Short mmCIF file of N, CA, C and O in Angstrom, two decimals:
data_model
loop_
_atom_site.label_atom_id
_atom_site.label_comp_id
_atom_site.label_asym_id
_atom_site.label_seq_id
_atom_site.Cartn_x
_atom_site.Cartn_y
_atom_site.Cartn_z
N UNK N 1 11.29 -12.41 9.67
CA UNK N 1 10.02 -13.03 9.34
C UNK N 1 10.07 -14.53 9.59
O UNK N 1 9.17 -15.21 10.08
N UNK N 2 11.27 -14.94 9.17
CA UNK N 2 11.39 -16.48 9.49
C UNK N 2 11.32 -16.99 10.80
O UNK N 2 10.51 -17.89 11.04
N UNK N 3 12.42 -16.33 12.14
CA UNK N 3 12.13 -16.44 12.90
C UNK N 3 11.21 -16.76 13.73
O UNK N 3 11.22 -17.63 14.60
N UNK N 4 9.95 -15.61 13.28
CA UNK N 4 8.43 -15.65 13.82
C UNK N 4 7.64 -16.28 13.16
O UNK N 4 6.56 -15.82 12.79
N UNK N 5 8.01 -17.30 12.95
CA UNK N 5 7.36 -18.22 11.69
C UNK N 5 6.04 -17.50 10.93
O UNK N 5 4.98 -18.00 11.31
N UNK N 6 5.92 -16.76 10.24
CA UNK N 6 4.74 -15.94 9.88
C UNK N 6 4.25 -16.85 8.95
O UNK N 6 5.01 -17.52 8.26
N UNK N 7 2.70 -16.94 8.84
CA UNK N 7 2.18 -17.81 7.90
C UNK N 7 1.95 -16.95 6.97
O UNK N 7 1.30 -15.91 7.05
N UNK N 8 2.81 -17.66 5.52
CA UNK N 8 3.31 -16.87 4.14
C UNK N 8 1.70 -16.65 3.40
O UNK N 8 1.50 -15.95 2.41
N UNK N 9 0.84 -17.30 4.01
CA UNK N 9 -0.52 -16.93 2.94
C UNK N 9 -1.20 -15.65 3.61
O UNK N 9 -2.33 -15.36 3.24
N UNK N 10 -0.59 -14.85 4.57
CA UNK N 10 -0.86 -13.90 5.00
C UNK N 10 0.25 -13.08 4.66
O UNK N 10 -0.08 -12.02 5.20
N UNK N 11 0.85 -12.97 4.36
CA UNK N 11 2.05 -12.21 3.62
C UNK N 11 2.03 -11.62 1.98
O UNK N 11 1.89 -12.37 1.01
N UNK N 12 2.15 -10.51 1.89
CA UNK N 12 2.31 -9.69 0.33
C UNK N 12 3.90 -9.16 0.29
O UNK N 12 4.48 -8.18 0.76
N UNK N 13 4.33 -10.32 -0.53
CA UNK N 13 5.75 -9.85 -1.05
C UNK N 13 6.14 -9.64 -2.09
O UNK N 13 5.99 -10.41 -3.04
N UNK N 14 6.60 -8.79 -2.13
CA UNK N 14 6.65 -7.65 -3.69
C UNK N 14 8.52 -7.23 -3.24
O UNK N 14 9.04 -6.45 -2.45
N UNK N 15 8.92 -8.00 -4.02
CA UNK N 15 10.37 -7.82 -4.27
C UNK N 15 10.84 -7.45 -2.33
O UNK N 15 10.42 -8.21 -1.46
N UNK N 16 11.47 -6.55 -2.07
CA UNK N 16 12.10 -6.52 -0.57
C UNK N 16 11.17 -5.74 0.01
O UNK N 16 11.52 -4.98 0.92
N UNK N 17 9.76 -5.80 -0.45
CA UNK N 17 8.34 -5.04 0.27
C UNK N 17 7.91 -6.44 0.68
O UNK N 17 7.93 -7.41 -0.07
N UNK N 18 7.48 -6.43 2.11
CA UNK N 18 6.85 -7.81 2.98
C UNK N 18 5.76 -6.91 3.65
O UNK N 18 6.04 -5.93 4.34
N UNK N 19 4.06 -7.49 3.28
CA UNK N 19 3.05 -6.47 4.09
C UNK N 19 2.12 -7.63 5.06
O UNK N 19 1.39 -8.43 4.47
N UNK N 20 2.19 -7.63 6.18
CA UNK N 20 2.11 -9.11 6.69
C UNK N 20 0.61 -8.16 7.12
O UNK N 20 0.46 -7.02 7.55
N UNK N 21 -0.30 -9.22 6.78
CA UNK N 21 -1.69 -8.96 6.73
C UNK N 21 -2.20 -9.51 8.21
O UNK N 21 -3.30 -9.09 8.56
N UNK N 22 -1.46 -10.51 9.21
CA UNK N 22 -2.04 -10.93 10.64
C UNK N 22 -1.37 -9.79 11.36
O UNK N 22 -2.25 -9.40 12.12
N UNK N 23 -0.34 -9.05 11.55
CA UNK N 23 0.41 -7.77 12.36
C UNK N 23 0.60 -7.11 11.98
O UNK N 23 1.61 -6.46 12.23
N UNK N 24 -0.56 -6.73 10.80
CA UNK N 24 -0.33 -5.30 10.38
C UNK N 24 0.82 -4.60 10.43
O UNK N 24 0.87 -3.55 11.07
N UNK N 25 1.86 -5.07 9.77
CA UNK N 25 3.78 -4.50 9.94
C UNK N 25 3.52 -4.40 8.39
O UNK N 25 2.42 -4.67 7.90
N UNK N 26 4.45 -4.04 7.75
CA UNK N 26 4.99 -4.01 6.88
C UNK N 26 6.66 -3.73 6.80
O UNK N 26 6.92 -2.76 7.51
N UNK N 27 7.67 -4.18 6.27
CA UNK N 27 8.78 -3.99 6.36
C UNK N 27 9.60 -4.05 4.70
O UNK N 27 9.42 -4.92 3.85
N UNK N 28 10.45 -2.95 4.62
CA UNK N 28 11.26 -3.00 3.64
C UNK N 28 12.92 -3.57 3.67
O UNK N 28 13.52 -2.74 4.34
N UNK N 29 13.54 -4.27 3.37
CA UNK N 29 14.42 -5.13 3.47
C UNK N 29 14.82 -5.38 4.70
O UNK N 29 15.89 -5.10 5.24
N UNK N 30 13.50 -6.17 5.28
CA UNK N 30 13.69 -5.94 7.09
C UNK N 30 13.67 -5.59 7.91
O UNK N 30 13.91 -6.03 9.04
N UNK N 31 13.27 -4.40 7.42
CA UNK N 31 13.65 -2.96 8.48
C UNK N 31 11.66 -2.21 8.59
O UNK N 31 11.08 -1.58 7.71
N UNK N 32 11.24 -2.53 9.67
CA UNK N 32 10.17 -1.90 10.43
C UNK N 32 9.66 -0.59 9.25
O UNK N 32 10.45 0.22 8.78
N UNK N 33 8.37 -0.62 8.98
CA UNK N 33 8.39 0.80 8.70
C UNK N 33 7.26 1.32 9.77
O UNK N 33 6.39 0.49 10.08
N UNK N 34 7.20 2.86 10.47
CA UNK N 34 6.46 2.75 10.79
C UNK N 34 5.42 3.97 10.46
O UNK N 34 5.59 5.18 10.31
N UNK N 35 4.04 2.94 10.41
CA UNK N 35 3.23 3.43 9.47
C UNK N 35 2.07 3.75 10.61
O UNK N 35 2.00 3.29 11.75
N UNK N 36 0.88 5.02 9.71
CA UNK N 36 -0.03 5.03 10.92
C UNK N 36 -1.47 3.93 10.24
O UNK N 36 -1.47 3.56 9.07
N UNK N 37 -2.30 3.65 10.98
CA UNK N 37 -3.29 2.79 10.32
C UNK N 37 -3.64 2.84 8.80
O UNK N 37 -3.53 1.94 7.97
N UNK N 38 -3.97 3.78 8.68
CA UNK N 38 -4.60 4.56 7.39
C UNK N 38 -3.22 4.32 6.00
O UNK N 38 -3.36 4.04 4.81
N UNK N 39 -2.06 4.58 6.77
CA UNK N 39 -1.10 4.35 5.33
C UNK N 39 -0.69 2.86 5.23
O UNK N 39 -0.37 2.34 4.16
N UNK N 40 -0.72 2.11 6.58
CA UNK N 40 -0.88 0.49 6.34
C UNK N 40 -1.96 0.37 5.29
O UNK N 40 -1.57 0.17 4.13
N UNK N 41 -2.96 0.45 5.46
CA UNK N 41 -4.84 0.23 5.08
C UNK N 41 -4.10 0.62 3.59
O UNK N 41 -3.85 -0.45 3.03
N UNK N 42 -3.70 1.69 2.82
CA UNK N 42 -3.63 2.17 1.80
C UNK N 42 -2.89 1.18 0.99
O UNK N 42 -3.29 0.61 -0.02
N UNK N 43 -1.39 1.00 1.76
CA UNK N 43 -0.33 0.35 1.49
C UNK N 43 -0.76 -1.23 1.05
O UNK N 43 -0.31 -1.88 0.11
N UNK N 44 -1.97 -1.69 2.23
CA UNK N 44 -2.21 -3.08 1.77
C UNK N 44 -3.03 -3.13 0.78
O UNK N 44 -2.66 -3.86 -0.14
N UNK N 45 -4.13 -2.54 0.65
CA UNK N 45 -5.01 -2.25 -0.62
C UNK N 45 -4.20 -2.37 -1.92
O UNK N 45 -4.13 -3.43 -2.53
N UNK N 46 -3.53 -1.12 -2.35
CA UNK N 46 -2.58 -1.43 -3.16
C UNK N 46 -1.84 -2.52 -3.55
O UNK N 46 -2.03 -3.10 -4.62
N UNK N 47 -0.99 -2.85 -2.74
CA UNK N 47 -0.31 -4.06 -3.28
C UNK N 47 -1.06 -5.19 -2.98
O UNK N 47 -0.37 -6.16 -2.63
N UNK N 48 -2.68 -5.42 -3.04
CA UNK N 48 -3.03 -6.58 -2.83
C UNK N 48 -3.89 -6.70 -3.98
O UNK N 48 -4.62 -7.63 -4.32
N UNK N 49 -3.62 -5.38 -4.58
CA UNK N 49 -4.33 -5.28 -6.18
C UNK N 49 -3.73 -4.87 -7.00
O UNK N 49 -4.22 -3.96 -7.67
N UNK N 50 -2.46 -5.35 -7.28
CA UNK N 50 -1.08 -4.62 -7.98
C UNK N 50 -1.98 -4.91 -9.26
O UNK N 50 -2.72 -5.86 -9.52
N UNK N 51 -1.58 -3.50 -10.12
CA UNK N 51 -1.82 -3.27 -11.24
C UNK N 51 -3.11 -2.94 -12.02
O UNK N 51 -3.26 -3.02 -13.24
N UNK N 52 -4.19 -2.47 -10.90
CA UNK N 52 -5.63 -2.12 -10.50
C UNK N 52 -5.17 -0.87 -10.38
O UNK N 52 -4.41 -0.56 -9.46
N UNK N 53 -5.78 0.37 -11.73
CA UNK N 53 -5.54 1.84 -11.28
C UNK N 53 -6.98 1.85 -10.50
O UNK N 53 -7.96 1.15 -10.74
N UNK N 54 -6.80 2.95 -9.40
CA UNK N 54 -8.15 3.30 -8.42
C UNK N 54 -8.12 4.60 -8.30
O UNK N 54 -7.17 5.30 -7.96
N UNK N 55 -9.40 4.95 -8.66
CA UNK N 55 -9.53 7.19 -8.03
C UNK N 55 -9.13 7.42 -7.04
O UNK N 55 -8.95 6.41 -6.36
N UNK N 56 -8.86 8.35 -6.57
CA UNK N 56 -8.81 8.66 -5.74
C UNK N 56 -9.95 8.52 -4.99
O UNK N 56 -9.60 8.28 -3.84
N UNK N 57 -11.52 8.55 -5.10
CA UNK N 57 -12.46 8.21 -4.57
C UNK N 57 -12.96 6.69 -4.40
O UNK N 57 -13.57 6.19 -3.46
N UNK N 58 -12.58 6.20 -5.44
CA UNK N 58 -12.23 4.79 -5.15
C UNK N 58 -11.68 4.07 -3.75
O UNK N 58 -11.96 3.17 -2.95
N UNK N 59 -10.47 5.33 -4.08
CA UNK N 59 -9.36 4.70 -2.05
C UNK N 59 -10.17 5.22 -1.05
O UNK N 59 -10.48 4.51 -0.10
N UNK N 60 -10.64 6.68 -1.17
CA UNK N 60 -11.42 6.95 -0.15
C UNK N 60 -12.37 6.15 0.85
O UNK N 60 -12.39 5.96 2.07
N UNK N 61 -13.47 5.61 -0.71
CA UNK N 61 -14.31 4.40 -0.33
C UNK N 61 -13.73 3.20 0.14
O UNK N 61 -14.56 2.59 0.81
N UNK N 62 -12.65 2.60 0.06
CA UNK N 62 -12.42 1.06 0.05
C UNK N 62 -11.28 1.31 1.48
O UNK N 62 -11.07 0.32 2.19
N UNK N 63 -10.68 2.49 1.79
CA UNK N 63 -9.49 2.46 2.32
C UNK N 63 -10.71 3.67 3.51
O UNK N 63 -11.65 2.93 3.79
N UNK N 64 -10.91 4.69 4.01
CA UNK N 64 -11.53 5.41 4.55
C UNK N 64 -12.74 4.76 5.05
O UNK N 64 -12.97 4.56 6.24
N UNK N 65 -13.37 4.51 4.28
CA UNK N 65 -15.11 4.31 4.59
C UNK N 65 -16.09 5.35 3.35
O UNK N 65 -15.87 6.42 2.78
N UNK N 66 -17.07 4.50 3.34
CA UNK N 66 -18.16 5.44 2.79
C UNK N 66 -18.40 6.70 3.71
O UNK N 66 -18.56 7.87 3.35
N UNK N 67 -18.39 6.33 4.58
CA UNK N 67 -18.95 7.88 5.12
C UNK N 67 -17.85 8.78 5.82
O UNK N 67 -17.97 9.54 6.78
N UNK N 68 -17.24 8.61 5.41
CA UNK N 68 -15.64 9.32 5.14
C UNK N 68 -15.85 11.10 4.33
O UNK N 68 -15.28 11.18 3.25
N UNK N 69 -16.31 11.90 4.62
CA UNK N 69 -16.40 13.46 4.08
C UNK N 69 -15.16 14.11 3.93
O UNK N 69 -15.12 15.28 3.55
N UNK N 70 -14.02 13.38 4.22
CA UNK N 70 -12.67 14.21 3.86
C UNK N 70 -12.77 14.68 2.30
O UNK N 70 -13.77 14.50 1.61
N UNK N 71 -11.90 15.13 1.96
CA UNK N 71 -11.69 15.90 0.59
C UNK N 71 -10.64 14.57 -0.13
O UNK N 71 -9.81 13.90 0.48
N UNK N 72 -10.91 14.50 -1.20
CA UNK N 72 -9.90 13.51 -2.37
C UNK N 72 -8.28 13.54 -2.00
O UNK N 72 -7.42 12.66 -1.93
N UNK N 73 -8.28 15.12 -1.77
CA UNK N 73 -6.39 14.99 -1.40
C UNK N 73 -5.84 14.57 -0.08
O UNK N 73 -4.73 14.83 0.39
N UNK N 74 -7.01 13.74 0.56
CA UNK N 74 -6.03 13.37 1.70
C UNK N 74 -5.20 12.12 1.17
O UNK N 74 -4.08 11.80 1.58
N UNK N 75 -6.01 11.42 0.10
CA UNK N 75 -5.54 9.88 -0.70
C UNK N 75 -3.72 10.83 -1.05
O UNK N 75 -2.64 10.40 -0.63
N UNK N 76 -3.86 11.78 -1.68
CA UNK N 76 -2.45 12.20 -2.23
C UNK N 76 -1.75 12.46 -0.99
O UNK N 76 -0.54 12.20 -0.94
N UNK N 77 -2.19 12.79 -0.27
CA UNK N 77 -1.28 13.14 1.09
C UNK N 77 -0.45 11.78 1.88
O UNK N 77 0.71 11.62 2.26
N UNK N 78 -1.63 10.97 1.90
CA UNK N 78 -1.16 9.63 2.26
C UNK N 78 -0.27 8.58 1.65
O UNK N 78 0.64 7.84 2.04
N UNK N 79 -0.93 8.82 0.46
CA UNK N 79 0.33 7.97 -0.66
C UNK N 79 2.07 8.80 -0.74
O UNK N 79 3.15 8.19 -0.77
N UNK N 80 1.84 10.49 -0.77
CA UNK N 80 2.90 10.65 -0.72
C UNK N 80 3.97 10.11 0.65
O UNK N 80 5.13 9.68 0.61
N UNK N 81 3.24 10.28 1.61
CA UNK N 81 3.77 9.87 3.36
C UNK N 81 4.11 8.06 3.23
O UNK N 81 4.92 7.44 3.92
N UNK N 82 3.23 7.49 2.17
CA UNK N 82 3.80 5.85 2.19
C UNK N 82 4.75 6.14 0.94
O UNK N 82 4.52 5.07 0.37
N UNK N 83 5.30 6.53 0.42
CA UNK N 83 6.19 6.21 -0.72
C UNK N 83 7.61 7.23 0.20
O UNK N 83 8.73 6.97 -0.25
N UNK N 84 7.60 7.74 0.76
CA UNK N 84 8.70 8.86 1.74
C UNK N 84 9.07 7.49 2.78
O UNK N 84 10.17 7.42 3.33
N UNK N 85 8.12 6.55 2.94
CA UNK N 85 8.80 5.54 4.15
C UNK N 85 8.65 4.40 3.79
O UNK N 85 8.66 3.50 4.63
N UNK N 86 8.44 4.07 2.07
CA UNK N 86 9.18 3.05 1.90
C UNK N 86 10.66 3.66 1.27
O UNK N 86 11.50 2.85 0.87
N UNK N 87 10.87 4.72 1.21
CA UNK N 87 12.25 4.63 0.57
C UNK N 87 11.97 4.54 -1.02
O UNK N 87 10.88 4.77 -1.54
N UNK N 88 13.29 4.14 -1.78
CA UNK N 88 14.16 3.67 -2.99
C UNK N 88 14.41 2.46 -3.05
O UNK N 88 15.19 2.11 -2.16
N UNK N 89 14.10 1.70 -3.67
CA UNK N 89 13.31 1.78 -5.15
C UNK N 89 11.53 1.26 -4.24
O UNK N 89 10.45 1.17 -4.83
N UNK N 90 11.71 1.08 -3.12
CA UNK N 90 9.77 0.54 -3.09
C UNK N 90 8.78 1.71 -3.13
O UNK N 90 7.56 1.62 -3.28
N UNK N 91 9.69 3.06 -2.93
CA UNK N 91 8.41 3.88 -3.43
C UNK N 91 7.51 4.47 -4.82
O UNK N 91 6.52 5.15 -5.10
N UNK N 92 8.50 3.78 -5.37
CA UNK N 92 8.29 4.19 -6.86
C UNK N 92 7.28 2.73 -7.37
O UNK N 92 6.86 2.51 -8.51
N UNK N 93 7.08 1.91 -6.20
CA UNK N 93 6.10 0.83 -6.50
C UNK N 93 4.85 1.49 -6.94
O UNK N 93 4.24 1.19 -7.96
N UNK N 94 4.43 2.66 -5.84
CA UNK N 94 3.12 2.93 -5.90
C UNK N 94 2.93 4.13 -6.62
O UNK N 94 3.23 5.19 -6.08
N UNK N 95 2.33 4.11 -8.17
CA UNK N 95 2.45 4.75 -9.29
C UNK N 95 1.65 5.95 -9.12
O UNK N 95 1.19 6.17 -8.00
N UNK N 96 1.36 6.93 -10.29
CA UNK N 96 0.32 8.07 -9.79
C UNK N 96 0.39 7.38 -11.85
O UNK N 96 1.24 7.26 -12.74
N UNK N 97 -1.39 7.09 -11.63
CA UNK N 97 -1.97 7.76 -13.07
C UNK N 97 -2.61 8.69 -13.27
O UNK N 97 -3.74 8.92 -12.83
N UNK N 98 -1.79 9.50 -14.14
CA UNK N 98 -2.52 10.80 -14.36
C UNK N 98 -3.83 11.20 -14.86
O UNK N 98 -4.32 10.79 -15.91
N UNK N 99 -4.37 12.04 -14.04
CA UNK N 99 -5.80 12.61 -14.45
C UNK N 99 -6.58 10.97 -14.04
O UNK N 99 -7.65 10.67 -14.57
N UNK N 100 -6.05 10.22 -13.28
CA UNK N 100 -6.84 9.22 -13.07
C UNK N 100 -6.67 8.78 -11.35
O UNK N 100 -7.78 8.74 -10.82
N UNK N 101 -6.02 8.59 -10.80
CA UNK N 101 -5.77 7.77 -9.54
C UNK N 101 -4.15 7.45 -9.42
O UNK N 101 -3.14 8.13 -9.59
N UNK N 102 -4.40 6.09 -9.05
CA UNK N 102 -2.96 5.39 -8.29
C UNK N 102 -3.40 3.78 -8.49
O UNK N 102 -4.42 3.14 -8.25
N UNK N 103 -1.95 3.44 -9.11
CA UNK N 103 -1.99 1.83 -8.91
C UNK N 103 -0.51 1.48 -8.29
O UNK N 103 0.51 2.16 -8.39
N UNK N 104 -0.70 0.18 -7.59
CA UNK N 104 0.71 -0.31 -7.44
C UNK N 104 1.19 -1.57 -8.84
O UNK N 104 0.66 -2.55 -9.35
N UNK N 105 2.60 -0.74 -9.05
CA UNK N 105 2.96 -1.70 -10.12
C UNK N 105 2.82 -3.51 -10.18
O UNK N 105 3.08 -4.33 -9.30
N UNK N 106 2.37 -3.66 -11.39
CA UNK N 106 2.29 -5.14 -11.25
C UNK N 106 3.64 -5.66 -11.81
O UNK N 106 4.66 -5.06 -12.15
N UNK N 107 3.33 -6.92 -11.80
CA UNK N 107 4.60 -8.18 -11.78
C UNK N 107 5.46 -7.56 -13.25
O UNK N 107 6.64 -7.23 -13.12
N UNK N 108 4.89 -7.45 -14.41
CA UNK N 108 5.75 -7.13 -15.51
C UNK N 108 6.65 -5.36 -15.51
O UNK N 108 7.65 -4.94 -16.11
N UNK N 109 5.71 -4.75 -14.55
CA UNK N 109 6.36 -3.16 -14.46
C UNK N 109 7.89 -3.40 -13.66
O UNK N 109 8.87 -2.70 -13.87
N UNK N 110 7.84 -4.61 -12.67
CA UNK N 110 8.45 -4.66 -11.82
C UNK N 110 9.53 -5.66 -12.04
O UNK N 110 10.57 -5.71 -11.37
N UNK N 111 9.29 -6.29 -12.82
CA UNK N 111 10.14 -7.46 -14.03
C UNK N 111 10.77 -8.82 -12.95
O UNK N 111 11.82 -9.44 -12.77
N UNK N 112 8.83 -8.78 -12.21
CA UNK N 112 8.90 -10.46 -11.59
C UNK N 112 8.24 -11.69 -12.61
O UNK N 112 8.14 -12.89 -12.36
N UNK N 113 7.90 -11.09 -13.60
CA UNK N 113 7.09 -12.53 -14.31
C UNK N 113 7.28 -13.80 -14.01
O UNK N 113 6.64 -14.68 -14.59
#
């Protein structure tokens, strides 16, 4: 990241999670993940609202589109496919509340205060 001098106010860094918002990359301790649009889109949503639980219709709308007619479980399908490629410990960033949605942990879950 240094190298490519990335400008840090476009950057979401969450412990060894880096989600660079101008090249749509995201990388876990450096290492490329590779994601398809839709689990970037999810991935940045999330951690750009750490600690914001959202419905599943919520992501649909904000991450899909309104006029998006898929069914609610594609949100579970996708979150499971981004937490499988971030790995240990960054997948356990992105939480499941039950009978409610998904948030990504905030600063005190994650013990950055």
């Amino acid at each position: 990241w240094r190298a490519h001098r990335a400008d840090p106010s476009h950057l979401i860094v969450i412990g060894d999670l880096v989600v660079d918002q101008n090249t749509y990359q995201a990388r876990v301790g450096g290492e490329r993940l590779e994601l398809t649009y839709k689990e970037y889109e999810l991935l940045r949503f999330l951690a750009s609202h750490r600690g914001t639980v959202f419905t599943r219709e919520a992501l649909l709308s904000h991450v899909w589109g309104y006029d998006y007619y898929g069914g609610v479980r594609t949100v579970d399908v996708h979150v499971r496919r981004v937490r499988a490629k971030l790995g240990e410990p960054a997948g356990s960033y992105v939480e499941t509340v039950r009978n409610v949605g998904y948030r990504f942990a905030d600063a005190r879950d994650l013990g950055e205060e």
